[in-house]
Amino acid sequence: MTVVDVVQRRVLRVLATTQVLGAAGVTIGLAVSTLIAAALADADVVGGLAQTAAVLGAAAFALPAARLATRSGRRPALVLGYGVGAVGAAVAACAVVLGSWHLLLGALVLFGAASSANLSARYAGADLAHPHRRARSVALVVWAATAGAVLGPNLADPAGLVVARLGLPAGTGPYLLSAVLFGLAALVVLRFLRPDPLVVARAAVEPAACCSGGVADTRGAAALWRSLTPAARLALSGVALCQTAMVGLMSMTPVHMDHAGSSLRVVGLVISLHVAAMYVASPLFGWMADRLGRVPVLAIGAALVVAASGIAGMAPAHDAPQLAAGLALLGFGWSAGLVAGSALLTESVPAADRPAAQGLSDLCMNAGGAVGGVVAGVVVSTWSYAALGLLVGFTALPLLVACLFSTLPRVR
């Protein structure tokens, strides 16, 4: 076993720990933000803005974090993301005490930085991975978030009960717990993510850049996009499209089920199955991407999204089993697209440009999620949930076609 292998194992253990902490913190806050914002403003539309604010915060943080990683490594970028998120969660708790939904929305923008850090950690897992294990390393980091994502929402109510005994509003509990978890994640990264995987990886191919600390990439998003290779553009588009489709269809499924009078327990079960599918199968897709290739698995992800949109879109509002099957396939499609796309993007750009390209990917991913949620609401309110399924399916088809064409042998 080489020194790099030893460092990589340590990196993956540290990232797995921070993924559990970060995912729990993110899902605790997001589980209650819609309800708390709507209650503070006495308007449902403000509840929807709460989720949007967090997603926009994650998108806004992506490129600055990438530039910091380019200049100083993964560790400072991750520490900053979790730290800003912890501040945002603490300010959100203050907003609940003050009864200010305006302050809460601003705090959730900062909160989104922790979500961005947790998402970008998958790239840190790929920095030192061998090419034939890169997708599995990405998948392991994604998979580690499963425990936090499932556990987080269940901690919101106990956290509220604890702070209520201290004389604080129950709504402050989840945010204060999120702040603690983000703070712990930042401390774990600061203390144990040594040596920095990106610095080590860059030193192997660019010793001069490593010794000088590197140069931050200051190009804008459009310039970054133009500099990418076709394979990198395919990877970035795949990750963004899978995220957009997933958020759009998933966000409106509870509304669709509510029209048929489904109980919160049934709705919660359907969404829980979807979330579990997003993470639990990632090691399988990582293994497939390493064995079969990145683009074929990206095509599988697109095909699963198309199938999921058809199954869920055609489901009556009262048919929970069919909706659950559709959303489970949607989660699998998202997982395949994220793992294969992230690995393909990482190896399709030079080491010096990776953080910038990965930051652009996360920017597009989060922006796509925000757009997907807004468009989905408009489509369902104007037409129907079935129309949304049709739209999501057609959105994913170009990705499927592009992947299939890129895998065909070229005729000379």
PDB file of N, CA, C and O in Angstrom, residues 241-310:
ATOM      1  N   LEU A 241     -28.969  18.366 -14.809  1.00  0.00           N
ATOM      2  CA  LEU A 241     -30.287  17.930 -15.270  1.00  0.00           C
ATOM      3  C   LEU A 241     -30.913  16.923 -14.313  1.00  0.00           C
ATOM      4  O   LEU A 241     -32.121  16.982 -14.048  1.00  0.00           O
ATOM      5  N   CYS A 242     -30.116  15.994 -13.797  1.00  0.00           N
ATOM      6  CA  CYS A 242     -30.659  15.024 -12.845  1.00  0.00           C
ATOM      7  C   CYS A 242     -31.145  15.719 -11.576  1.00  0.00           C
ATOM      8  O   CYS A 242     -32.192  15.357 -11.023  1.00  0.00           O
ATOM      9  N   GLN A 243     -30.411  16.735 -11.122  1.00  0.00           N
ATOM     10  CA  GLN A 243     -30.835  17.487  -9.940  1.00  0.00           C
ATOM     11  C   GLN A 243     -32.114  18.262 -10.217  1.00  0.00           C
ATOM     12  O   GLN A 243     -33.043  18.274  -9.395  1.00  0.00           O
ATOM     13  N   THR A 244     -32.182  18.927 -11.368  1.00  0.00           N
ATOM     14  CA  THR A 244     -33.365  19.716 -11.720  1.00  0.00           C
ATOM     15  C   THR A 244     -34.605  18.830 -11.801  1.00  0.00           C
ATOM     16  O   THR A 244     -35.670  19.176 -11.265  1.00  0.00           O
ATOM     17  N   ALA A 245     -34.466  17.696 -12.479  1.00  0.00           N
ATOM     18  CA  ALA A 245     -35.596  16.770 -12.611  1.00  0.00           C
ATOM     19  C   ALA A 245     -36.013  16.210 -11.265  1.00  0.00           C
ATOM     20  O   ALA A 245     -37.215  16.119 -10.953  1.00  0.00           O
ATOM     21  N   MET A 246     -35.037  15.860 -10.443  1.00  0.00           N
ATOM     22  CA  MET A 246     -35.346  15.275  -9.146  1.00  0.00           C
ATOM     23  C   MET A 246     -36.100  16.253  -8.254  1.00  0.00           C
ATOM     24  O   MET A 246     -37.139  15.926  -7.679  1.00  0.00           O
ATOM     25  N   VAL A 247     -35.591  17.478  -8.147  1.00  0.00           N
ATOM     26  CA  VAL A 247     -36.235  18.474  -7.276  1.00  0.00           C
ATOM     27  C   VAL A 247     -37.631  18.806  -7.799  1.00  0.00           C
ATOM     28  O   VAL A 247     -38.594  18.897  -7.024  1.00  0.00           O
ATOM     29  N   GLY A 248     -37.755  18.986  -9.110  1.00  0.00           N
ATOM     30  CA  GLY A 248     -39.041  19.358  -9.679  1.00  0.00           C
ATOM     31  C   GLY A 248     -40.127  18.340  -9.396  1.00  0.00           C
ATOM     32  O   GLY A 248     -41.220  18.676  -8.915  1.00  0.00           O
ATOM     33  N   LEU A 249     -39.840  17.063  -9.671  1.00  0.00           N
ATOM     34  CA  LEU A 249     -40.857  16.027  -9.493  1.00  0.00           C
ATOM     35  C   LEU A 249     -41.097  15.713  -8.024  1.00  0.00           C
ATOM     36  O   LEU A 249     -42.242  15.542  -7.590  1.00  0.00           O
ATOM     37  N   MET A 250     -40.018  15.650  -7.245  1.00  0.00           N
ATOM     38  CA  MET A 250     -40.155  15.308  -5.835  1.00  0.00           C
ATOM     39  C   MET A 250     -40.902  16.384  -5.051  1.00  0.00           C
ATOM     40  O   MET A 250     -41.733  16.092  -4.192  1.00  0.00           O
ATOM     41  N   SER A 251     -40.620  17.656  -5.355  1.00  0.00           N
ATOM     42  CA  SER A 251     -41.192  18.740  -4.563  1.00  0.00           C
ATOM     43  C   SER A 251     -42.708  18.825  -4.677  1.00  0.00           C
ATOM     44  O   SER A 251     -43.380  19.271  -3.739  1.00  0.00           O
ATOM     45  N   MET A 252     -43.268  18.403  -5.812  1.00  0.00           N
ATOM     46  CA  MET A 252     -44.710  18.521  -6.012  1.00  0.00           C
ATOM     47  C   MET A 252     -45.475  17.234  -5.729  1.00  0.00           C
ATOM     48  O   MET A 252     -46.696  17.229  -5.754  1.00  0.00           O
ATOM     49  N   THR A 253     -44.760  16.148  -5.447  1.00  0.00           N
ATOM     50  CA  THR A 253     -45.450  14.891  -5.142  1.00  0.00           C
ATOM     51  C   THR A 253     -46.295  14.987  -3.867  1.00  0.00           C
ATOM     52  O   THR A 253     -47.439  14.513  -3.849  1.00  0.00           O
ATOM     53  N   PRO A 254     -45.792  15.569  -2.762  1.00  0.00           N
ATOM     54  CA  PRO A 254     -46.664  15.706  -1.583  1.00  0.00           C
ATOM     55  C   PRO A 254     -47.922  16.518  -1.866  1.00  0.00           C
ATOM     56  O   PRO A 254     -49.001  16.197  -1.348  1.00  0.00           O
ATOM     57  N   VAL A 255     -47.820  17.561  -2.697  1.00  0.00           N
ATOM     58  CA  VAL A 255     -48.998  18.361  -3.050  1.00  0.00           C
ATOM     59  C   VAL A 255     -49.986  17.508  -3.837  1.00  0.00           C
ATOM     60  O   VAL A 255     -51.201  17.552  -3.602  1.00  0.00           O
ATOM     61  N   HIS A 256     -49.470  16.735  -4.788  1.00  0.00           N
ATOM     62  CA  HIS A 256     -50.313  15.843  -5.597  1.00  0.00           C
ATOM     63  C   HIS A 256     -51.040  14.839  -4.708  1.00  0.00           C
ATOM     64  O   HIS A 256     -52.247  14.608  -4.870  1.00  0.00           O
ATOM     65  N   MET A 257     -50.332  14.249  -3.747  1.00  0.00           N
ATOM     66  CA  MET A 257     -50.945  13.264  -2.857  1.00  0.00           C
ATOM     67  C   MET A 257     -51.948  13.910  -1.910  1.00  0.00           C
ATOM     68  O   MET A 257     -52.957  13.300  -1.537  1.00  0.00           O
ATOM     69  N   ASP A 258     -51.664  15.139  -1.508  1.00  0.00           N
ATOM     70  CA  ASP A 258     -52.567  15.842  -0.599  1.00  0.00           C
ATOM     71  C   ASP A 258     -53.931  16.081  -1.233  1.00  0.00           C
ATOM     72  O   ASP A 258     -54.957  16.106  -0.542  1.00  0.00           O
ATOM     73  N   HIS A 259     -53.948  16.240  -2.562  1.00  0.00           N
ATOM     74  CA  HIS A 259     -55.225  16.448  -3.251  1.00  0.00           C
ATOM     75  C   HIS A 259     -56.155  15.254  -3.116  1.00  0.00           C
ATOM     76  O   HIS A 259     -57.375  15.396  -3.233  1.00  0.00           O
ATOM     77  N   ALA A 260     -55.560  14.070  -2.886  1.00  0.00           N
ATOM     78  CA  ALA A 260     -56.380  12.869  -2.708  1.00  0.00           C
ATOM     79  C   ALA A 260     -56.619  12.571  -1.237  1.00  0.00           C
ATOM     80  O   ALA A 260     -57.197  11.531  -0.904  1.00  0.00           O
ATOM     81  N   GLY A 261     -56.179  13.439  -0.360  1.00  0.00           N
ATOM     82  CA  GLY A 261     -56.394  13.254   1.070  1.00  0.00           C
ATOM     83  C   GLY A 261     -55.453  12.272   1.723  1.00  0.00           C
ATOM     84  O   GLY A 261     -55.762  11.722   2.784  1.00  0.00           O
ATOM     85  N   SER A 262     -54.281  12.032   1.126  1.00  0.00           N
ATOM     86  CA  SER A 262     -53.316  11.113   1.725  1.00  0.00           C
ATOM     87  C   SER A 262     -52.839  11.675   3.070  1.00  0.00           C
ATOM     88  O   SER A 262     -52.646  12.884   3.215  1.00  0.00           O
ATOM     89  N   SER A 263     -52.628  10.792   4.014  1.00  0.00           N
ATOM     90  CA  SER A 263     -52.182  11.221   5.339  1.00  0.00           C
ATOM     91  C   SER A 263     -50.713  11.628   5.290  1.00  0.00           C
ATOM     92  O   SER A 263     -49.963  11.248   4.389  1.00  0.00           O
ATOM     93  N   LEU A 264     -50.305  12.398   6.289  1.00  0.00           N
ATOM     94  CA  LEU A 264     -48.909  12.803   6.376  1.00  0.00           C
ATOM     95  C   LEU A 264     -47.996  11.590   6.533  1.00  0.00           C
ATOM     96  O   LEU A 264     -46.851  11.603   6.058  1.00  0.00           O
ATOM     97  N   ARG A 265     -48.498  10.548   7.182  1.00  0.00           N
ATOM     98  CA  ARG A 265     -47.689   9.341   7.360  1.00  0.00           C
ATOM     99  C   ARG A 265     -47.389   8.686   6.020  1.00  0.00           C
ATOM    100  O   ARG A 265     -46.252   8.283   5.745  1.00  0.00           O
ATOM    101  N   VAL A 266     -48.392   8.608   5.152  1.00  0.00           N
ATOM    102  CA  VAL A 266     -48.205   7.996   3.838  1.00  0.00           C
ATOM    103  C   VAL A 266     -47.293   8.866   2.973  1.00  0.00           C
ATOM    104  O   VAL A 266     -46.380   8.371   2.295  1.00  0.00           O
ATOM    105  N   VAL A 267     -47.533  10.174   2.999  1.00  0.00           N
ATOM    106  CA  VAL A 267     -46.684  11.090   2.234  1.00  0.00           C
ATOM    107  C   VAL A 267     -45.243  10.993   2.717  1.00  0.00           C
ATOM    108  O   VAL A 267     -44.299  10.928   1.919  1.00  0.00           O
ATOM    109  N   GLY A 268     -45.067  10.968   4.022  1.00  0.00           N
ATOM    110  CA  GLY A 268     -43.726  10.870   4.581  1.00  0.00           C
ATOM    111  C   GLY A 268     -43.023   9.585   4.189  1.00  0.00           C
ATOM    112  O   GLY A 268     -41.811   9.575   3.937  1.00  0.00           O
ATOM    113  N   LEU A 269     -43.781   8.490   4.122  1.00  0.00           N
ATOM    114  CA  LEU A 269     -43.193   7.209   3.728  1.00  0.00           C
ATOM    115  C   LEU A 269     -42.711   7.252   2.280  1.00  0.00           C
ATOM    116  O   LEU A 269     -41.612   6.771   1.959  1.00  0.00           O
ATOM    117  N   VAL A 270     -43.508   7.836   1.404  1.00  0.00           N
ATOM    118  CA  VAL A 270     -43.129   7.945  -0.012  1.00  0.00           C
ATOM    119  C   VAL A 270     -41.856   8.778  -0.164  1.00  0.00           C
ATOM    120  O   VAL A 270     -40.923   8.389  -0.886  1.00  0.00           O
ATOM    121  N   ILE A 271     -41.806   9.906   0.518  1.00  0.00           N
ATOM    122  CA  ILE A 271     -40.624  10.772   0.422  1.00  0.00           C
ATOM    123  C   ILE A 271     -39.412  10.103   1.064  1.00  0.00           C
ATOM    124  O   ILE A 271     -38.282  10.231   0.571  1.00  0.00           O
ATOM    125  N   SER A 272     -39.622   9.375   2.165  1.00  0.00           N
ATOM    126  CA  SER A 272     -38.506   8.681   2.812  1.00  0.00           C
ATOM    127  C   SER A 272     -37.909   7.622   1.896  1.00  0.00           C
ATOM    128  O   SER A 272     -36.682   7.456   1.835  1.00  0.00           O
ATOM    129  N   LEU A 273     -38.757   6.900   1.166  1.00  0.00           N
ATOM    130  CA  LEU A 273     -38.261   5.911   0.210  1.00  0.00           C
ATOM    131  C   LEU A 273     -37.452   6.593  -0.894  1.00  0.00           C
ATOM    132  O   LEU A 273     -36.421   6.071  -1.343  1.00  0.00           O
ATOM    133  N   HIS A 274     -37.925   7.733  -1.318  1.00  0.00           N
ATOM    134  CA  HIS A 274     -37.210   8.488  -2.352  1.00  0.00           C
ATOM    135  C   HIS A 274     -35.827   8.918  -1.852  1.00  0.00           C
ATOM    136  O   HIS A 274     -34.818   8.743  -2.553  1.00  0.00           O
ATOM    137  N   VAL A 275     -35.770   9.473  -0.640  1.00  0.00           N
ATOM    138  CA  VAL A 275     -34.493   9.931  -0.088  1.00  0.00           C
ATOM    139  C   VAL A 275     -33.540   8.748   0.106  1.00  0.00           C
ATOM    140  O   VAL A 275     -32.334   8.845  -0.187  1.00  0.00           O
ATOM    141  N   ALA A 276     -34.068   7.624   0.591  1.00  0.00           N
ATOM    142  CA  ALA A 276     -33.223   6.445   0.771  1.00  0.00           C
ATOM    143  C   ALA A 276     -32.645   5.979  -0.559  1.00  0.00           C
ATOM    144  O   ALA A 276     -31.463   5.628  -0.652  1.00  0.00           O
ATOM    145  N   ALA A 277     -33.475   6.003  -1.606  1.00  0.00           N
ATOM    146  CA  ALA A 277     -32.999   5.577  -2.932  1.00  0.00           C
ATOM    147  C   ALA A 277     -31.913   6.511  -3.452  1.00  0.00           C
ATOM    148  O   ALA A 277     -31.008   6.080  -4.177  1.00  0.00           O
ATOM    149  N   MET A 278     -31.973   7.782  -3.108  1.00  0.00           N
ATOM    150  CA  MET A 278     -30.970   8.742  -3.561  1.00  0.00           C
ATOM    151  C   MET A 278     -29.572   8.366  -3.083  1.00  0.00           C
ATOM    152  O   MET A 278     -28.587   8.572  -3.805  1.00  0.00           O
ATOM    153  N   TYR A 279     -29.473   7.823  -1.896  1.00  0.00           N
ATOM    154  CA  TYR A 279     -28.152   7.614  -1.292  1.00  0.00           C
ATOM    155  C   TYR A 279     -27.738   6.147  -1.201  1.00  0.00           C
ATOM    156  O   TYR A 279     -26.561   5.830  -1.404  1.00  0.00           O
ATOM    157  N   VAL A 280     -28.678   5.268  -0.891  1.00  0.00           N
ATOM    158  CA  VAL A 280     -28.281   3.920  -0.497  1.00  0.00           C
ATOM    159  C   VAL A 280     -27.672   3.123  -1.651  1.00  0.00           C
ATOM    160  O   VAL A 280     -26.831   2.239  -1.433  1.00  0.00           O
ATOM    161  N   ALA A 281     -28.044   3.423  -2.889  1.00  0.00           N
ATOM    162  CA  ALA A 281     -27.523   2.663  -4.031  1.00  0.00           C
ATOM    163  C   ALA A 281     -26.280   3.291  -4.647  1.00  0.00           C
ATOM    164  O   ALA A 281     -25.756   2.765  -5.634  1.00  0.00           O
ATOM    165  N   SER A 282     -25.782   4.372  -4.085  1.00  0.00           N
ATOM    166  CA  SER A 282     -24.637   5.043  -4.696  1.00  0.00           C
ATOM    167  C   SER A 282     -23.395   4.149  -4.803  1.00  0.00           C
ATOM    168  O   SER A 282     -22.683   4.222  -5.814  1.00  0.00           O
ATOM    169  N   PRO A 283     -23.085   3.276  -3.814  1.00  0.00           N
ATOM    170  CA  PRO A 283     -21.928   2.386  -4.014  1.00  0.00           C
ATOM    171  C   PRO A 283     -22.085   1.475  -5.229  1.00  0.00           C
ATOM    172  O   PRO A 283     -21.100   1.196  -5.924  1.00  0.00           O
ATOM    173  N   LEU A 284     -23.298   1.012  -5.487  1.00  0.00           N
ATOM    174  CA  LEU A 284     -23.522   0.177  -6.666  1.00  0.00           C
ATOM    175  C   LEU A 284     -23.254   0.957  -7.938  1.00  0.00           C
ATOM    176  O   LEU A 284     -22.572   0.461  -8.857  1.00  0.00           O
ATOM    177  N   PHE A 285     -23.753   2.183  -8.016  1.00  0.00           N
ATOM    178  CA  PHE A 285     -23.525   2.982  -9.217  1.00  0.00           C
ATOM    179  C   PHE A 285     -22.047   3.372  -9.351  1.00  0.00           C
ATOM    180  O   PHE A 285     -21.535   3.500 -10.463  1.00  0.00           O
ATOM    181  N   GLY A 286     -21.369   3.556  -8.224  1.00  0.00           N
ATOM    182  CA  GLY A 286     -19.940   3.827  -8.284  1.00  0.00           C
ATOM    183  C   GLY A 286     -19.177   2.647  -8.850  1.00  0.00           C
ATOM    184  O   GLY A 286     -18.280   2.805  -9.692  1.00  0.00           O
ATOM    185  N   TRP A 287     -19.515   1.448  -8.393  1.00  0.00           N
ATOM    186  CA  TRP A 287     -18.871   0.240  -8.919  1.00  0.00           C
ATOM    187  C   TRP A 287     -19.165   0.078 -10.408  1.00  0.00           C
ATOM    188  O   TRP A 287     -18.268  -0.246 -11.194  1.00  0.00           O
ATOM    189  N   MET A 288     -20.400   0.320 -10.808  1.00  0.00           N
ATOM    190  CA  MET A 288     -20.759   0.206 -12.222  1.00  0.00           C
ATOM    191  C   MET A 288     -20.006   1.236 -13.073  1.00  0.00           C
ATOM    192  O   MET A 288     -19.531   0.917 -14.170  1.00  0.00           O
ATOM    193  N   ALA A 289     -19.878   2.468 -12.553  1.00  0.00           N
ATOM    194  CA  ALA A 289     -19.179   3.505 -13.319  1.00  0.00           C
ATOM    195  C   ALA A 289     -17.702   3.173 -13.482  1.00  0.00           C
ATOM    196  O   ALA A 289     -17.099   3.491 -14.518  1.00  0.00           O
ATOM    197  N   ASP A 290     -17.104   2.537 -12.479  1.00  0.00           N
ATOM    198  CA  ASP A 290     -15.707   2.135 -12.589  1.00  0.00           C
ATOM    199  C   ASP A 290     -15.528   0.943 -13.518  1.00  0.00           C
ATOM    200  O   ASP A 290     -14.502   0.825 -14.203  1.00  0.00           O
ATOM    201  N   ARG A 291     -16.495   0.057 -13.558  1.00  0.00           N
ATOM    202  CA  ARG A 291     -16.378  -1.145 -14.387  1.00  0.00           C
ATOM    203  C   ARG A 291     -16.888  -0.946 -15.803  1.00  0.00           C
ATOM    204  O   ARG A 291     -16.271  -1.398 -16.776  1.00  0.00           O
ATOM    205  N   LEU A 292     -18.029  -0.279 -15.959  1.00  0.00           N
ATOM    206  CA  LEU A 292     -18.663  -0.128 -17.271  1.00  0.00           C
ATOM    207  C   LEU A 292     -18.282   1.167 -17.964  1.00  0.00           C
ATOM    208  O   LEU A 292     -18.406   1.276 -19.191  1.00  0.00           O
ATOM    209  N   GLY A 293     -17.879   2.169 -17.191  1.00  0.00           N
ATOM    210  CA  GLY A 293     -17.578   3.476 -17.754  1.00  0.00           C
ATOM    211  C   GLY A 293     -18.510   4.537 -17.206  1.00  0.00           C
ATOM    212  O   GLY A 293     -19.643   4.242 -16.788  1.00  0.00           O
ATOM    213  N   ARG A 294     -18.050   5.780 -17.201  1.00  0.00           N
ATOM    214  CA  ARG A 294     -18.847   6.863 -16.626  1.00  0.00           C
ATOM    215  C   ARG A 294     -20.075   7.184 -17.469  1.00  0.00           C
ATOM    216  O   ARG A 294     -21.183   7.338 -16.956  1.00  0.00           O
ATOM    217  N   VAL A 295     -19.874   7.285 -18.782  1.00  0.00           N
ATOM    218  CA  VAL A 295     -20.972   7.713 -19.655  1.00  0.00           C
ATOM    219  C   VAL A 295     -22.113   6.686 -19.684  1.00  0.00           C
ATOM    220  O   VAL A 295     -23.288   7.079 -19.628  1.00  0.00           O
ATOM    221  N   PRO A 296     -21.838   5.366 -19.778  1.00  0.00           N
ATOM    222  CA  PRO A 296     -22.960   4.417 -19.722  1.00  0.00           C
ATOM    223  C   PRO A 296     -23.794   4.534 -18.455  1.00  0.00           C
ATOM    224  O   PRO A 296     -25.028   4.422 -18.507  1.00  0.00           O
ATOM    225  N   VAL A 297     -23.160   4.772 -17.312  1.00  0.00           N
ATOM    226  CA  VAL A 297     -23.927   4.899 -16.059  1.00  0.00           C
ATOM    227  C   VAL A 297     -24.670   6.226 -16.031  1.00  0.00           C
ATOM    228  O   VAL A 297     -25.782   6.308 -15.493  1.00  0.00           O
ATOM    229  N   LEU A 298     -24.086   7.262 -16.628  1.00  0.00           N
ATOM    230  CA  LEU A 298     -24.804   8.530 -16.756  1.00  0.00           C
ATOM    231  C   LEU A 298     -26.046   8.335 -17.620  1.00  0.00           C
ATOM    232  O   LEU A 298     -27.117   8.895 -17.325  1.00  0.00           O
ATOM    233  N   ALA A 299     -25.919   7.515 -18.667  1.00  0.00           N
ATOM    234  CA  ALA A 299     -27.080   7.195 -19.506  1.00  0.00           C
ATOM    235  C   ALA A 299     -28.126   6.412 -18.722  1.00  0.00           C
ATOM    236  O   ALA A 299     -29.335   6.642 -18.874  1.00  0.00           O
ATOM    237  N   ILE A 300     -27.670   5.505 -17.870  1.00  0.00           N
ATOM    238  CA  ILE A 300     -28.606   4.754 -17.017  1.00  0.00           C
ATOM    239  C   ILE A 300     -29.363   5.701 -16.101  1.00  0.00           C
ATOM    240  O   ILE A 300     -30.578   5.580 -15.894  1.00  0.00           O
ATOM    241  N   GLY A 301     -28.643   6.685 -15.546  1.00  0.00           N
ATOM    242  CA  GLY A 301     -29.301   7.671 -14.695  1.00  0.00           C
ATOM    243  C   GLY A 301     -30.366   8.444 -15.443  1.00  0.00           C
ATOM    244  O   GLY A 301     -31.478   8.647 -14.935  1.00  0.00           O
ATOM    245  N   ALA A 302     -30.045   8.881 -16.664  1.00  0.00           N
ATOM    246  CA  ALA A 302     -31.039   9.606 -17.469  1.00  0.00           C
ATOM    247  C   ALA A 302     -32.232   8.723 -17.796  1.00  0.00           C
ATOM    248  O   ALA A 302     -33.387   9.173 -17.745  1.00  0.00           O
ATOM    249  N   ALA A 303     -31.973   7.449 -18.126  1.00  0.00           N
ATOM    250  CA  ALA A 303     -33.065   6.526 -18.445  1.00  0.00           C
ATOM    251  C   ALA A 303     -33.960   6.297 -17.225  1.00  0.00           C
ATOM    252  O   ALA A 303     -35.197   6.213 -17.349  1.00  0.00           O
ATOM    253  N   LEU A 304     -33.360   6.205 -16.053  1.00  0.00           N
ATOM    254  CA  LEU A 304     -34.149   6.023 -14.829  1.00  0.00           C
ATOM    255  C   LEU A 304     -35.015   7.246 -14.540  1.00  0.00           C
ATOM    256  O   LEU A 304     -36.160   7.113 -14.090  1.00  0.00           O
ATOM    257  N   VAL A 305     -34.482   8.423 -14.805  1.00  0.00           N
ATOM    258  CA  VAL A 305     -35.276   9.643 -14.609  1.00  0.00           C
ATOM    259  C   VAL A 305     -36.457   9.665 -15.571  1.00  0.00           C
ATOM    260  O   VAL A 305     -37.590  10.020 -15.188  1.00  0.00           O
ATOM    261  N   VAL A 306     -36.219   9.293 -16.830  1.00  0.00           N
ATOM    262  CA  VAL A 306     -37.315   9.252 -17.813  1.00  0.00           C
ATOM    263  C   VAL A 306     -38.380   8.246 -17.369  1.00  0.00           C
ATOM    264  O   VAL A 306     -39.582   8.537 -17.401  1.00  0.00           O
ATOM    265  N   ALA A 307     -37.930   7.058 -16.934  1.00  0.00           N
ATOM    266  CA  ALA A 307     -38.883   6.034 -16.486  1.00  0.00           C
ATOM    267  C   ALA A 307     -39.638   6.503 -15.246  1.00  0.00           C
ATOM    268  O   ALA A 307     -40.862   6.303 -15.134  1.00  0.00           O
ATOM    269  N   ALA A 308     -38.927   7.132 -14.328  1.00  0.00           N
ATOM    270  CA  ALA A 308     -39.565   7.601 -13.100  1.00  0.00           C
ATOM    271  C   ALA A 308     -40.624   8.648 -13.386  1.00  0.00           C
ATOM    272  O   ALA A 308     -41.717   8.632 -12.788  1.00  0.00           O
ATOM    273  N   SER A 309     -40.331   9.563 -14.315  1.00  0.00           N
ATOM    274  CA  SER A 309     -41.306  10.609 -14.631  1.00  0.00           C
ATOM    275  C   SER A 309     -42.562  10.023 -15.253  1.00  0.00           C
ATOM    276  O   SER A 309     -43.673  10.497 -14.994  1.00  0.00           O
ATOM    277  N   GLY A 310     -42.401   8.958 -16.044  1.00  0.00           N
ATOM    278  CA  GLY A 310     -43.567   8.313 -16.632  1.00  0.00           C
ATOM    279  C   GLY A 310     -44.403   7.584 -15.598  1.00  0.00           C
ATOM    280  O   GLY A 310     -45.636   7.704 -15.571  1.00  0.00           O
TER     281      GLY A 310
END
